[in-house]
C-alpha positions in Angstrom: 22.4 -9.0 -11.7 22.3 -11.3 -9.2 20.7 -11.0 -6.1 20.8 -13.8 -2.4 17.8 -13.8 -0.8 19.4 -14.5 3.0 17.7 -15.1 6.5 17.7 -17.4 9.4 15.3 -20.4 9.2 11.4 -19.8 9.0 12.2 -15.6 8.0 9.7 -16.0 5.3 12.2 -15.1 2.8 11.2 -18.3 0.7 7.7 -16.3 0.9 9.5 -13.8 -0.6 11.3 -15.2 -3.1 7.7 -16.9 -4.2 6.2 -13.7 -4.7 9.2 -12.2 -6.2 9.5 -15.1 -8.6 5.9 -16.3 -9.3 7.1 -19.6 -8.2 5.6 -22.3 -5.9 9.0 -23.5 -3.7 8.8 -24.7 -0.1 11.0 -23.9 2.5 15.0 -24.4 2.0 16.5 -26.4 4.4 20.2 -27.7 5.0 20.4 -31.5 5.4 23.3 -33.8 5.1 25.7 -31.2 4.2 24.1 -30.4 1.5 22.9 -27.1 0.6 19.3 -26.0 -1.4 19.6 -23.3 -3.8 15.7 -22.1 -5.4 17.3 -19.8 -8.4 14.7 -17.7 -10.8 14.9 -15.2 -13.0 12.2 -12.0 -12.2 11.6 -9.6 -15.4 12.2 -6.2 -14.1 8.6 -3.9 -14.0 9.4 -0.5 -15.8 6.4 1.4 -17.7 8.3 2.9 -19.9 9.3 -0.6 -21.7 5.2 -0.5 -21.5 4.7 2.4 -23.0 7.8 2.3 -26.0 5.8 -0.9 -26.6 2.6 0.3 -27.4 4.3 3.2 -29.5 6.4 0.5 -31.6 4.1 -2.5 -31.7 7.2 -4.6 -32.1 7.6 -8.0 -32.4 9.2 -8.5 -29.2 9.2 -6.5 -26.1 12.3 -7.7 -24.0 12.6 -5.9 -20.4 15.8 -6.1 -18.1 15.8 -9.1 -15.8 17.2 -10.1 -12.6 18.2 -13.4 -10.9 17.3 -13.9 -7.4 18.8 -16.7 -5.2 16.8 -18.3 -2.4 19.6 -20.2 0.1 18.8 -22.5 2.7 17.9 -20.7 6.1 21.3 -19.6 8.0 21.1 -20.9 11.8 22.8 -18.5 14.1 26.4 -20.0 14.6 27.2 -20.7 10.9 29.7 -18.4 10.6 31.4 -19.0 13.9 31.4 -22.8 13.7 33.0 -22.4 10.7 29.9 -24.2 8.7 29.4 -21.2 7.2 32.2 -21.8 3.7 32.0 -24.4 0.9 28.8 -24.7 -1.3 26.7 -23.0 1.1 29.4 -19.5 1.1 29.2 -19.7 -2.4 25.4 -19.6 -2.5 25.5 -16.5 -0.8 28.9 -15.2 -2.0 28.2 -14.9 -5.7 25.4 -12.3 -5.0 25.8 -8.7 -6.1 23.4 -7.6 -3.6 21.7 -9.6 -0.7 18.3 -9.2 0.1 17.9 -9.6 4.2 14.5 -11.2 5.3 13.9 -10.4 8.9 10.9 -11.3 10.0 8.5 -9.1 12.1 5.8 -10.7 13.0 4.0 -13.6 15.4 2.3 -16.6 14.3 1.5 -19.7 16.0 2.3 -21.8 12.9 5.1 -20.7 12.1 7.8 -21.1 14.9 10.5 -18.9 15.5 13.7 -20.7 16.0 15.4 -18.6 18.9 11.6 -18.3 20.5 10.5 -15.0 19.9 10.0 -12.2 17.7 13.0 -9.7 17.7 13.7 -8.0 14.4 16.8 -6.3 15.4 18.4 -9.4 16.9 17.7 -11.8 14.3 18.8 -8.6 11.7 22.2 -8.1 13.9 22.7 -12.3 14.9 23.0 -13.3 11.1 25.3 -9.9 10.2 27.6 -11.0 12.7 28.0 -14.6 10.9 29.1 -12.6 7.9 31.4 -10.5 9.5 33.1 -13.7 11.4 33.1 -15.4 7.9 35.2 -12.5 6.0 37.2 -12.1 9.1 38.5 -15.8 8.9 38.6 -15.1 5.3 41.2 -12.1 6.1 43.2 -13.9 8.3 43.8 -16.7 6.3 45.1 -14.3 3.4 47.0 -12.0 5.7 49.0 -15.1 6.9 49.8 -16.1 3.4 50.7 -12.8 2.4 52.6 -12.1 5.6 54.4 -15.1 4.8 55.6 -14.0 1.2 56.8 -11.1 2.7 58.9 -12.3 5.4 61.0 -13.5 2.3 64.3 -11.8 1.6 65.3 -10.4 -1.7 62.3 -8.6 -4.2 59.8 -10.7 -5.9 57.6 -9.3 -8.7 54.5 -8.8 -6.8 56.1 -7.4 -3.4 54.6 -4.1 -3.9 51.1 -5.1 -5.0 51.2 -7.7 -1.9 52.1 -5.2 0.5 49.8 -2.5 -0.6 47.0 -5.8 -0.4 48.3 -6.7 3.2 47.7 -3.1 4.1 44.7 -2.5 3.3 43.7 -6.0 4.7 44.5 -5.1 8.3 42.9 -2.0 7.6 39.9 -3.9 7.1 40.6 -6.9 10.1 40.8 -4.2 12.4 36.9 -2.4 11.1 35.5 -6.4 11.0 37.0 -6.8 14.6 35.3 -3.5 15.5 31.7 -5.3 13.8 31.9 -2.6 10.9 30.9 -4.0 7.8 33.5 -3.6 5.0 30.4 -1.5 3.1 30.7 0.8 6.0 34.1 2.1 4.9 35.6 4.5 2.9 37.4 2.9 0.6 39.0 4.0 -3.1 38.0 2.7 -6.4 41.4 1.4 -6.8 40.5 -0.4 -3.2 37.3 -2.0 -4.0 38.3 -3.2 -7.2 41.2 -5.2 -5.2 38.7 -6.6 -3.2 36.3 -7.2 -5.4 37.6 -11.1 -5.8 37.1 -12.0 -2.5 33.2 -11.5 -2.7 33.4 -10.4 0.9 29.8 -10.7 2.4 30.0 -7.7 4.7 31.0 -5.8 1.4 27.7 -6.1 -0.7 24.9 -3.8 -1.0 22.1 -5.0 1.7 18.4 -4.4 1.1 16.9 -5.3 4.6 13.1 -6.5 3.8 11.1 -6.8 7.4 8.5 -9.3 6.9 5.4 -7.6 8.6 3.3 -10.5 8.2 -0.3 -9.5 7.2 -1.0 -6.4 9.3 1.7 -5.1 10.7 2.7 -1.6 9.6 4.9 -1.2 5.8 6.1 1.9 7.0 9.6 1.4 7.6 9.8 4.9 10.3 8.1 2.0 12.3 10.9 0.1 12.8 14.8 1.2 14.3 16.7 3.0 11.7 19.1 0.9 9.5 22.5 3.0 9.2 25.3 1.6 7.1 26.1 2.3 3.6 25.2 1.1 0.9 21.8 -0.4 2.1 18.2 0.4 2.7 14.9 -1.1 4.3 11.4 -2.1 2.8 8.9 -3.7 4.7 6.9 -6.6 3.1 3.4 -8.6 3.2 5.1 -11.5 2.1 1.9 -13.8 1.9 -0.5 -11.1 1.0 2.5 -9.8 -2.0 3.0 -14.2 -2.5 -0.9 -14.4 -3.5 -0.8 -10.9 -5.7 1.5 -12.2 -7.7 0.0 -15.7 -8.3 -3.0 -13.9 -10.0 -3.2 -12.7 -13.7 -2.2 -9.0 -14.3 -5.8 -7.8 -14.6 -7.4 -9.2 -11.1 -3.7 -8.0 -9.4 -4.4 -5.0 -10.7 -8.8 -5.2 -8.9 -6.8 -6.5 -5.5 -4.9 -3.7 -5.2 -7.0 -1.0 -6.4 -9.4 -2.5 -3.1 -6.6 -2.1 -0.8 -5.5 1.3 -1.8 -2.2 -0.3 -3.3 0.0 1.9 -5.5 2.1 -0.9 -6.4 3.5 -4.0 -5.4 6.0 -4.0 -2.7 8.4 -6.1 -4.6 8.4 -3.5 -7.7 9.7 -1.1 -4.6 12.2 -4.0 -3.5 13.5 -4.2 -7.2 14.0 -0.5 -7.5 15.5 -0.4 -4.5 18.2 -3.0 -5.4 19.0 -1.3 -8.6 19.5 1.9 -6.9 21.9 0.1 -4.1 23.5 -1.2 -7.2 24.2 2.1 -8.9 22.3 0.4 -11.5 20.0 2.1 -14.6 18.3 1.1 -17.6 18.4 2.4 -21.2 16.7 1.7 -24.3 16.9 0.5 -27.7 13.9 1.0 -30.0 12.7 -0.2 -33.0 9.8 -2.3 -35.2 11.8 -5.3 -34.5 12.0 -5.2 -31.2 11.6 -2.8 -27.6 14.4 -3.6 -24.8 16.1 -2.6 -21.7 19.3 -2.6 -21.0 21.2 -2.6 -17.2 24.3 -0.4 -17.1 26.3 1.0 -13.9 25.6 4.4 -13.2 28.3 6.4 -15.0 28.9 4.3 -17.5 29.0 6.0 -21.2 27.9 5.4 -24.7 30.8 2.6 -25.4 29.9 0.8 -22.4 26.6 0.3 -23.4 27.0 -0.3 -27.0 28.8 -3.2 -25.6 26.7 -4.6 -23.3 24.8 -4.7 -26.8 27.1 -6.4 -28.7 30.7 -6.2 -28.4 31.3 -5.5 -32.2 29.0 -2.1 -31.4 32.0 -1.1 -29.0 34.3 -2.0 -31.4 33.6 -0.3 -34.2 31.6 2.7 -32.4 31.0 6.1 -34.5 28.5 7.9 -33.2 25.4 7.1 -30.8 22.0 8.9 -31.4 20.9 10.3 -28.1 17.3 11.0 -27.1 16.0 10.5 -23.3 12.8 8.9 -23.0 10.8 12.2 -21.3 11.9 14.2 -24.3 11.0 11.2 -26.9 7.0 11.0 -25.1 7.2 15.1 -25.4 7.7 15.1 -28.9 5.7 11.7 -29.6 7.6 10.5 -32.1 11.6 10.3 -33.2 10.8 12.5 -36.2 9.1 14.9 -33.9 11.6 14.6 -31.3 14.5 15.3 -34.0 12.5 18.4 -35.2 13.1 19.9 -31.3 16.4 19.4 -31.8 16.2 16.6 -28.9 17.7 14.2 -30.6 21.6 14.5 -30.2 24.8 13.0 -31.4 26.9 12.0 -28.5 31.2 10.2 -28.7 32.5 7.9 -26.8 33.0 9.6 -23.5 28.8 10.3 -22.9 27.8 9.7 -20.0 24.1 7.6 -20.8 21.8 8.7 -18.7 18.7 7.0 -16.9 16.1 6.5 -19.5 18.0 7.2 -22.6 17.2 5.6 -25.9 20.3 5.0 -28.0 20.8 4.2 -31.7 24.7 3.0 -31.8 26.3 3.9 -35.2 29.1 1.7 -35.7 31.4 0.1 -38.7 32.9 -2.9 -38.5 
């Protein structure tokens, strides 16, 4: 999973991605064309993994990870100037999910390219670049399609380009509108025929406000977000920056002072999974404890290959218990005794928190 960090210049989202990432990076910046990517890779927090840990003692502990993208601060105009394709689209495009720094907050310091502090403008200013950047992106494929189809006589793919051109004006006309392509109701048959054009306006949106150091984290606070498929957190993003710089047991004195439950960017990371459809499962054993990402949905031959593909292919039987049950009983032995350990096929649906044993020959 991967996810863009976005924001116009001096957001704070390099902040973010500091805290997120435990890393030390300074401010992106475009120059010459070319555009600055900071990339890491964050280990996703889950106590369970914790927990099956201490139960196994095994000789590794592996927990589900995400990558997290920090591009170059977007100027408003990007999209309309047409600056806004190339490397730097790409940067941003490959993203499963985007992660929206909009900063809330004043300091001297720390100048605010159009002046001032307005949350929703800076929020709604950079949305709009997206939306002109799949629009051109729609128009250019509508005139090539438009094009094929003006031919006479049948060609192979006539029917799967006009079903394509129809559902592409369908969309021109919600982007001319400024409604996000996430915003519409669209078929599973639709979004998978989308899905290679890594529209922007398509992906899941978590919109973090950076509050600075005392502004209110209760996101009631600030206008309502509406549009599918997203959510809002807000964020200390210095205060969260200098948590995470410190070892596990003085992060854990810092936030018992400030009456912290947890980190905000655990809450930003469940968040993303949960705009993802996203869920973990486990595999258990003296050898080693892991967690493994699935889409929600997905059953017991999906995730015996994210595994290993030759678990799909020569897939039995998977051994079932969910974690809750497995703690109950404290044990696998005990857990089979209450008879909550099952046998599940091919079309099981895993659940959130289940531990699976694949059975397989190959």
């Amino acid at each position: 999973m991967q996810i863009g960090i976005v924001g116009l210049p001096n957001s704070t989202k390099t902040t973010i991605f500091n805290a997120l990432t435990q890393s030390q990076e300074q401010t992106a910046a475009t120059s010459s064309g070319k555009v600055e990517v900071h990339t890491a890779m964050v280990t996703v927090p889950d106590p369970r993994v914790d927990h099956l840990s201490e139960i196994y003692n095994p000789q590794k502990t592996t927990y589900a990870r995400v990558q997290y993208n920090d591009v170059a601060g977007l100027r408003v105009g990007v999209g309309q100037e047409g600056a806004l394709s190339g490397q730097l689209l790409n940067a941003v495009a490959q993203s499963d999910a985007l992660l929206h720094v909009v900063r809330a907050f004043e300091d001297e310091h720390i100048p605010h390219p159009e002046g001032s502090i307005d949350a929703i403008r800076d929020l709604t200013a950079l949305e709009f670049e997206f939306l002109i950047s799949d629009l051109q992106i729609v128009e250019r494929r509508l005139d090539r399609l438009e094009h094929d189809l003006s031919r006479k006589g049948s060609y192979g793919e006539r029917q799967t380009d006009q079903k394509e051109l129809d559902l592409l004006k369908r969309i021109k006309d919600s982007l001319e509108q400024e409604i996000p392509i996430r915003d519409l109701d669209l078929s599973e048959v639709e979004e998978k025929r989308l899905r290679g054009y890594q529209f922007l306006t398509a992906k899941p949106a978590l919109i973090a406000i950076s509050v600075g150091d005392t502004g209110s984290d209760n996101p009631d606070d600030y206008p309502a977000y509406q549009h599918n498929k997203s959510d809002l957190v807000c964020i200390h993003g210095a205060l969260e920056m200098e948590i995470s710089q410190l070892s596990q047991e003085d992060a854990n004195i810092f936030l018992e002072e400030y009456g912290i439950d947890e980190p905000g960017l655990n809450r930003m990371i469940r968040l993303n999974y949960e705009l993802l459809g996203l869920q973990s499962f486990f595999t258990v054993g003296e050898d080693e404890v892991r967690a493994w990402t699935i889409p929600i949905g997905a059953n017991t031959i999906d995730a015996a290959g994210t595994i290993h593909s030759d678990l799909a292919r020569g897939f039995i039987r998977a051994e079932v218990v969910n974690y809750h049950d497995f703690i109950k009983a404290g044990s696998l032995a005990e857990a089979r005794k209450e008879g909550t350990v099952r046998l599940e096929g091919r079309n099981y649906l895993v659940q959130d928190g289940d531990i699976l044993n694949i059975r397989f020959n190959v």
